[in-house]
Amino acid sequence: MGPVISVVIPVFNEAAILPELYRRLVATLTTSSESYELLFVNDGSTDSSLGQMVKLSERDSQVRVIDLSRNFGHQIAITAGIDHAAGQAVVIIDADLQDPPELIIRLLEQWRAGYQVVYAVREQRRGETRFKKWTAALFYRLIRRITNVDIPVDTGDFRLLDRMVVEAFRQIREKHRFVRGLISWIGFRQTGVPYVREERYAGETKYPLRKMLKFASDGITSFSFMPLQLATYLGFIVSVLSFLAICWVLYQFLVARHTVPGWSSLMVAVLFLGGIQLITIGLIGEYVGRIYDEVKRRPLYLVRQQLGFPRQ
Ligand code: UDP
Ligand code: MG
């Protein structure tokens, strides 16, 4: 028999946080008086995180470690954790203590009340740059507008999934995954619990701007064709404008008989059209690239070693 609760924790260079994280998780889960397992996913850490997790798993039989062969990124690390979780309820939580472990108790309450997905909604974000808060707020609202999946705003991956949702999630093997969107797509009964997102306990964010942009474009492209349609709209607008311009040019030529050298207008038209064409080819490229990645059918991740799992 598996435990009642599995906690999935993606870890990428979080050595300074692990002892405190472990302490708070155990303290919280003990008060819940349910059986549990802690599933640490080492996402290619280069600091002493792995050594610490291995020690924890030797000391505590409820700790499991999945050591990935390299850094695969946050969303894949979460997926690896969910794939290996045995609990009836699976909680996903960041390692950096921005998501308070104590909230798990409130997530469990809603789960017992009959919800299959209980996500934590950030009412406030502490200790993050204004740029991060602003771009995050914009992103959640944009994605909500242009996708046809009901992705709740201001929620991260901190959430509880019922076994049914976990089984559904395991069937989804797409590469460029936007986990919170996929879970919204799965459906079932979902609800939110508000919380205040704390400051990072220690260390730096592991999401530099480059990763944030990739994350945002994965989220948008995997749930929306809007950017591709944008190309069509732009095409229409430009065609209408061009048609008007052609009428004007013909008028100048045939009626006014007044043709100027016209270098500036030509340059403007050429550059404008060139820009629009490059943008739209780029947009199409984003999707084609993703199609290519999907058809290659590589595994989502590779596991180097697994520690602390009960023998079957
Ligand atoms: N993380 C990961 N792989 C990565 C980047 C991040 O497993 O490539 C983990 C990280 O250790 C943390 C969680 O994902 O537990 C969220 O990352 P972070 O706190 O740096 O993101 P932020 O809160 O700044 O958006
Ligand atoms: Mg964080």
Short mmCIF file of C-alpha atoms and ligand atoms in Angstrom, two decimals:
data_model
loop_
_atom_site.label_atom_id
_atom_site.label_comp_id
_atom_site.label_asym_id
_atom_site.label_seq_id
_atom_site.Cartn_x
_atom_site.Cartn_y
_atom_site.Cartn_z
CA MET A 1 0.00 0.00 0.00
CA GLY A 2 1.28 3.46 -0.93
CA PRO A 3 1.19 6.38 1.45
CA VAL A 4 -1.76 8.77 1.60
CA ILE A 5 0.27 11.84 0.72
CA SER A 6 3.21 12.23 -1.67
CA VAL A 7 5.06 15.52 -1.72
CA VAL A 8 6.98 16.23 -4.93
CA ILE A 9 9.86 18.69 -4.61
CA PRO A 10 11.91 19.75 -7.67
CA VAL A 11 15.41 20.71 -6.57
CA PHE A 12 18.01 22.61 -8.55
CA ASN A 13 20.91 23.86 -6.43
CA GLU A 14 18.99 24.45 -3.21
CA ALA A 15 21.59 23.19 -0.72
CA ALA A 16 21.13 26.18 1.59
CA ILE A 17 17.42 25.45 1.94
CA LEU A 18 17.05 21.69 2.16
CA PRO A 19 17.50 21.24 5.96
CA GLU A 20 14.89 23.90 6.77
CA LEU A 21 12.55 22.65 4.04
CA TYR A 22 12.77 19.09 5.35
CA ARG A 23 12.16 20.26 8.92
CA ARG A 24 9.04 22.26 8.00
CA LEU A 25 7.63 19.57 5.73
CA VAL A 26 8.01 16.85 8.36
CA ALA A 27 6.55 19.11 11.06
CA THR A 28 3.50 19.84 8.89
CA LEU A 29 2.92 16.31 7.64
CA THR A 30 3.23 14.89 11.15
CA THR A 31 0.35 17.11 12.32
CA SER A 32 -1.77 15.79 9.45
CA SER A 33 -1.39 12.28 10.97
CA GLU A 34 -1.49 10.66 7.53
CA SER A 35 1.18 8.42 6.05
CA TYR A 36 3.39 10.30 3.60
CA GLU A 37 6.46 10.20 1.37
CA LEU A 38 8.77 13.05 0.37
CA LEU A 39 9.90 12.77 -3.23
CA PHE A 40 12.89 14.92 -3.99
CA VAL A 41 13.72 15.28 -7.68
CA ASN A 42 17.31 16.32 -8.22
CA ASP A 43 17.27 18.30 -11.45
CA GLY A 44 20.99 18.20 -12.18
CA SER A 45 22.15 20.22 -9.17
CA THR A 46 25.82 21.14 -9.15
CA ASP A 47 26.05 22.01 -5.46
CA SER A 48 25.76 19.69 -2.45
CA SER A 49 21.95 19.26 -2.81
CA LEU A 50 22.17 15.65 -4.00
CA GLY A 51 24.47 14.61 -1.16
CA GLN A 52 22.04 16.13 1.34
CA MET A 53 19.04 14.40 -0.21
CA VAL A 54 20.86 11.07 -0.21
CA LYS A 55 21.65 11.51 3.50
CA LEU A 56 18.01 12.35 4.23
CA SER A 57 16.86 9.22 2.41
CA GLU A 58 19.30 7.08 4.40
CA ARG A 59 18.06 8.52 7.68
CA ASP A 60 14.35 8.70 6.93
CA SER A 61 12.51 5.84 5.20
CA GLN A 62 9.83 8.27 4.00
CA VAL A 63 12.30 10.16 1.81
CA ARG A 64 12.78 9.14 -1.81
CA VAL A 65 15.21 10.66 -4.29
CA ILE A 66 14.97 10.66 -8.05
CA ASP A 67 18.24 11.80 -9.50
CA LEU A 68 17.88 13.00 -13.10
CA SER A 69 20.80 12.58 -15.49
CA ARG A 70 21.14 16.37 -15.98
CA ASN A 71 19.16 19.59 -15.61
CA PHE A 72 15.89 19.13 -17.48
CA GLY A 73 14.09 22.19 -16.11
CA HIS A 74 11.45 22.78 -13.47
CA GLN A 75 8.43 21.51 -15.42
CA ILE A 76 10.09 18.23 -16.36
CA ALA A 77 11.39 17.73 -12.83
CA ILE A 78 7.82 18.08 -11.53
CA THR A 79 6.68 15.55 -14.12
CA ALA A 80 9.34 13.04 -13.03
CA GLY A 81 8.17 13.45 -9.45
CA ILE A 82 4.49 12.94 -10.29
CA ASP A 83 5.38 9.87 -12.38
CA HIS A 84 7.03 8.25 -9.36
CA ALA A 85 4.55 9.36 -6.66
CA ALA A 86 2.57 6.59 -4.99
CA GLY A 87 0.26 8.66 -2.75
CA GLN A 88 -3.50 9.08 -2.94
CA ALA A 89 -2.92 12.81 -2.94
CA VAL A 90 0.16 14.31 -4.58
CA VAL A 91 1.34 17.76 -3.51
CA ILE A 92 3.76 19.73 -5.70
CA ILE A 93 5.80 22.33 -3.87
CA ASP A 94 8.85 24.47 -4.70
CA ALA A 95 11.98 23.78 -2.67
CA ASP A 96 12.75 27.39 -1.85
CA LEU A 97 10.05 27.81 0.83
CA GLN A 98 8.26 30.50 -1.17
CA ASP A 99 5.35 28.11 -0.93
CA PRO A 100 4.77 27.61 2.81
CA PRO A 101 4.63 23.85 3.60
CA GLU A 102 2.08 24.58 6.35
CA LEU A 103 -0.50 25.35 3.67
CA ILE A 104 -0.55 21.65 2.75
CA ILE A 105 -2.93 21.13 5.67
CA ARG A 106 -5.43 23.51 4.04
CA LEU A 107 -4.98 21.82 0.66
CA LEU A 108 -5.74 18.48 2.32
CA GLU A 109 -8.92 19.87 3.87
CA GLN A 110 -10.29 20.79 0.45
CA TRP A 111 -9.22 17.40 -0.93
CA ARG A 112 -11.15 15.66 1.83
CA ALA A 113 -14.09 17.91 1.00
CA GLY A 114 -14.13 16.26 -2.43
CA TYR A 115 -11.95 18.37 -4.74
CA GLN A 116 -9.55 16.57 -7.07
CA VAL A 117 -7.29 19.55 -7.70
CA VAL A 118 -6.57 22.11 -5.01
CA TYR A 119 -4.30 24.90 -6.21
CA ALA A 120 -2.76 27.61 -4.08
CA VAL A 121 -3.56 31.14 -5.23
CA ARG A 122 -0.99 33.86 -4.54
CA GLU A 123 -2.69 36.79 -2.88
CA GLN A 124 0.58 38.57 -2.37
CA ARG A 125 4.12 37.96 -3.48
CA ARG A 126 6.84 39.00 -1.10
CA GLY A 127 10.44 39.68 -1.89
CA GLU A 128 10.25 39.49 -5.65
CA THR A 129 11.32 42.23 -8.01
CA ARG A 130 8.70 44.58 -9.37
CA PHE A 131 9.65 43.37 -12.85
CA LYS A 132 8.91 39.74 -11.94
CA LYS A 133 5.57 40.58 -10.33
CA TRP A 134 4.54 42.79 -13.19
CA THR A 135 5.49 40.36 -15.96
CA ALA A 136 3.89 37.47 -14.05
CA ALA A 137 0.61 39.36 -13.59
CA LEU A 138 0.60 40.30 -17.27
CA PHE A 139 1.42 36.75 -18.37
CA TYR A 140 -1.35 35.09 -16.35
CA ARG A 141 -3.91 37.53 -17.68
CA LEU A 142 -2.72 37.27 -21.26
CA ILE A 143 -2.72 33.47 -21.26
CA ARG A 144 -6.17 33.47 -19.77
CA ARG A 145 -7.44 35.65 -22.57
CA ILE A 146 -5.93 33.87 -25.52
CA THR A 147 -6.31 30.22 -24.54
CA ASN A 148 -9.48 28.23 -24.37
CA VAL A 149 -8.43 26.45 -21.19
CA ASP A 150 -9.53 28.01 -17.94
CA ILE A 151 -6.15 28.57 -16.28
CA PRO A 152 -6.68 30.36 -12.95
CA VAL A 153 -4.68 33.58 -12.56
CA ASP A 154 -1.86 33.95 -10.03
CA THR A 155 -1.43 30.25 -9.38
CA GLY A 156 1.85 28.40 -9.65
CA ASP A 157 2.56 24.73 -9.53
CA PHE A 158 1.99 24.62 -5.76
CA ARG A 159 -1.08 22.37 -5.62
CA LEU A 160 -2.56 19.06 -4.59
CA LEU A 161 -3.64 16.43 -7.11
CA ASP A 162 -5.89 13.51 -6.44
CA ARG A 163 -4.83 10.07 -7.67
CA MET A 164 -7.34 10.32 -10.54
CA VAL A 165 -5.71 13.50 -11.81
CA VAL A 166 -2.26 11.98 -11.39
CA GLU A 167 -3.24 9.03 -13.58
CA ALA A 168 -4.62 11.42 -16.20
CA PHE A 169 -1.48 13.55 -16.05
CA ARG A 170 0.71 10.51 -16.64
CA GLN A 171 -0.98 9.94 -19.97
CA ILE A 172 0.12 13.37 -21.19
CA ARG A 173 3.61 12.97 -22.61
CA GLU A 174 4.11 16.21 -24.53
CA LYS A 175 7.59 17.73 -24.33
CA HIS A 176 7.09 21.47 -23.96
CA ARG A 177 4.92 21.17 -20.95
CA PHE A 178 3.20 23.88 -19.04
CA VAL A 179 2.17 21.80 -16.05
CA ARG A 180 -0.41 24.13 -14.52
CA GLY A 181 -2.15 24.48 -17.88
CA LEU A 182 -2.22 20.73 -18.40
CA ILE A 183 -3.80 20.27 -15.00
CA SER A 184 -6.49 22.83 -15.81
CA TRP A 185 -7.05 20.98 -19.07
CA ILE A 186 -7.54 17.70 -17.18
CA GLY A 187 -10.54 19.14 -15.38
CA PHE A 188 -12.39 17.28 -12.60
CA ARG A 189 -13.38 19.30 -9.56
CA GLN A 190 -10.88 22.06 -8.92
CA THR A 191 -10.69 24.77 -6.30
CA GLY A 192 -8.22 27.35 -4.98
CA VAL A 193 -6.88 28.23 -1.55
CA PRO A 194 -5.39 31.74 -1.08
CA TYR A 195 -1.95 32.23 0.42
CA VAL A 196 0.85 34.75 0.72
CA ARG A 197 3.90 33.83 -1.31
CA GLU A 198 6.95 34.30 0.88
CA GLU A 199 10.40 35.45 0.03
CA ARG A 200 12.88 32.88 -1.12
CA TYR A 201 14.46 31.39 2.03
CA ALA A 202 17.98 31.51 0.59
CA GLY A 203 19.81 31.60 -2.70
CA GLU A 204 18.85 33.10 -6.02
CA THR A 205 15.93 32.46 -8.32
CA LYS A 206 16.60 29.56 -10.70
CA TYR A 207 14.42 31.26 -13.32
CA PRO A 208 16.52 33.85 -15.10
CA LEU A 209 14.81 35.93 -17.80
CA ARG A 210 15.79 33.42 -20.51
CA LYS A 211 14.02 30.54 -18.74
CA MET A 212 11.04 32.75 -17.94
CA LEU A 213 10.62 33.60 -21.62
CA LYS A 214 10.83 29.95 -22.65
CA PHE A 215 8.32 29.06 -19.96
CA ALA A 216 5.94 31.78 -21.15
CA SER A 217 6.19 30.78 -24.81
CA ASP A 218 5.66 27.10 -23.93
CA GLY A 219 2.58 28.07 -21.95
CA ILE A 220 1.14 30.12 -24.77
CA THR A 221 2.01 27.88 -27.71
CA SER A 222 0.82 24.69 -26.05
CA PHE A 223 -2.61 26.15 -25.35
CA SER A 224 -3.25 28.71 -28.06
CA PHE A 225 -3.07 29.23 -31.82
CA MET A 226 -3.60 32.92 -31.27
CA PRO A 227 -0.04 33.90 -32.32
CA LEU A 228 -0.49 32.04 -35.62
CA GLN A 229 -3.84 33.70 -36.17
CA LEU A 230 -2.15 37.00 -35.44
CA ALA A 231 -0.14 36.44 -38.62
CA THR A 232 -3.38 36.15 -40.56
CA TYR A 233 -4.81 39.31 -39.01
CA LEU A 234 -1.63 41.22 -39.72
CA GLY A 235 -1.73 39.92 -43.28
CA PHE A 236 -5.26 41.23 -43.72
CA ILE A 237 -4.50 44.62 -42.25
CA VAL A 238 -1.40 45.02 -44.39
CA SER A 239 -3.30 43.91 -47.50
CA VAL A 240 -6.02 46.50 -46.94
CA LEU A 241 -3.42 49.23 -46.38
CA SER A 242 -1.50 48.10 -49.46
CA PHE A 243 -4.67 48.17 -51.55
CA LEU A 244 -5.35 51.77 -50.48
CA ALA A 245 -1.75 52.67 -51.23
CA ILE A 246 -1.98 51.08 -54.68
CA CYS A 247 -5.12 53.13 -55.46
CA TRP A 248 -3.27 56.25 -54.43
CA VAL A 249 -0.24 55.37 -56.53
CA LEU A 250 -2.41 54.68 -59.60
CA TYR A 251 -4.22 57.94 -59.09
CA GLN A 252 -0.93 59.80 -58.94
CA PHE A 253 0.29 58.03 -62.05
CA LEU A 254 -2.83 58.12 -64.23
CA VAL A 255 -4.71 61.23 -63.16
CA ALA A 256 -2.41 63.63 -61.40
CA ARG A 257 0.43 62.58 -63.71
CA HIS A 258 2.69 63.55 -60.96
CA THR A 259 5.22 60.81 -60.20
CA VAL A 260 7.99 61.63 -57.78
CA PRO A 261 11.15 59.56 -57.39
CA GLY A 262 9.43 57.89 -54.41
CA TRP A 263 12.45 56.34 -52.76
CA SER A 264 11.23 56.99 -49.22
CA SER A 265 7.80 55.45 -49.69
CA LEU A 266 9.34 52.40 -51.36
CA MET A 267 11.82 51.91 -48.56
CA VAL A 268 9.10 52.25 -45.93
CA ALA A 269 6.92 49.68 -47.68
CA VAL A 270 9.76 47.22 -48.21
CA LEU A 271 11.05 47.47 -44.66
CA PHE A 272 7.58 47.30 -43.13
CA LEU A 273 6.60 44.24 -45.12
CA GLY A 274 9.98 42.62 -44.49
CA GLY A 275 9.54 43.09 -40.76
CA ILE A 276 6.05 41.65 -40.73
CA GLN A 277 7.13 38.67 -42.80
CA LEU A 278 10.04 37.90 -40.53
CA ILE A 279 7.88 38.15 -37.44
CA THR A 280 5.26 35.82 -38.83
CA ILE A 281 7.84 33.32 -40.11
CA GLY A 282 9.33 33.41 -36.62
CA LEU A 283 5.94 32.69 -35.06
CA ILE A 284 5.38 29.77 -37.40
CA GLY A 285 8.90 28.60 -36.57
CA GLU A 286 8.02 28.48 -32.87
CA TYR A 287 5.29 25.98 -33.62
CA VAL A 288 7.25 24.02 -36.23
CA GLY A 289 10.12 23.65 -33.77
CA ARG A 290 7.78 22.27 -31.17
CA ILE A 291 6.22 19.88 -33.66
CA TYR A 292 9.73 18.66 -34.49
CA ASP A 293 10.50 18.11 -30.82
CA GLU A 294 7.30 16.10 -30.38
CA VAL A 295 7.84 13.83 -33.39
CA LYS A 296 11.34 12.93 -32.25
CA ARG A 297 9.69 11.12 -29.35
CA ARG A 298 12.63 11.31 -27.04
CA PRO A 299 11.93 10.41 -23.42
CA LEU A 300 10.99 13.42 -21.29
CA TYR A 301 13.83 12.79 -18.85
CA LEU A 302 16.39 10.18 -17.88
CA VAL A 303 16.90 8.93 -14.34
CA ARG A 304 20.43 8.25 -13.13
CA GLN A 305 19.45 6.65 -9.84
CA GLN A 306 16.50 6.19 -7.54
CA LEU A 307 16.96 6.04 -3.80
CA GLY A 308 14.71 5.25 -0.88
CA PHE A 309 11.87 3.64 -2.86
CA PRO A 310 10.29 0.59 -1.22
CA ARG A 311 11.15 -2.69 -2.94
CA GLN A 312 8.33 -4.05 -5.03
N1 UDP B 1 13.95 24.28 -10.40
C1 UDP B 1 14.28 23.07 -11.02
N2 UDP B 1 14.92 23.10 -12.22
C2 UDP B 1 15.26 24.27 -12.85
C3 UDP B 1 14.89 25.50 -12.23
C4 UDP B 1 14.23 25.46 -11.01
O1 UDP B 1 13.99 22.00 -10.49
O2 UDP B 1 15.84 24.22 -13.92
C5 UDP B 1 13.26 24.25 -9.10
C6 UDP B 1 13.87 25.10 -8.01
O3 UDP B 1 14.86 24.38 -7.27
C7 UDP B 1 12.67 25.43 -7.15
C8 UDP B 1 11.54 25.51 -8.15
O4 UDP B 1 11.99 24.78 -9.31
O5 UDP B 1 12.37 24.39 -6.24
C9 UDP B 1 11.15 26.92 -8.54
O6 UDP B 1 12.30 27.64 -8.96
P1 UDP B 1 12.59 29.12 -8.45
O7 UDP B 1 12.19 29.25 -7.02
O8 UDP B 1 14.02 29.45 -8.74
O9 UDP B 1 11.64 29.98 -9.37
P2 UDP B 1 10.89 31.35 -8.97
O10 UDP B 1 10.17 31.09 -7.69
O11 UDP B 1 11.95 32.37 -8.82
O12 UDP B 1 9.98 31.61 -10.12
MG MG B 2 11.00 30.43 -6.04
#
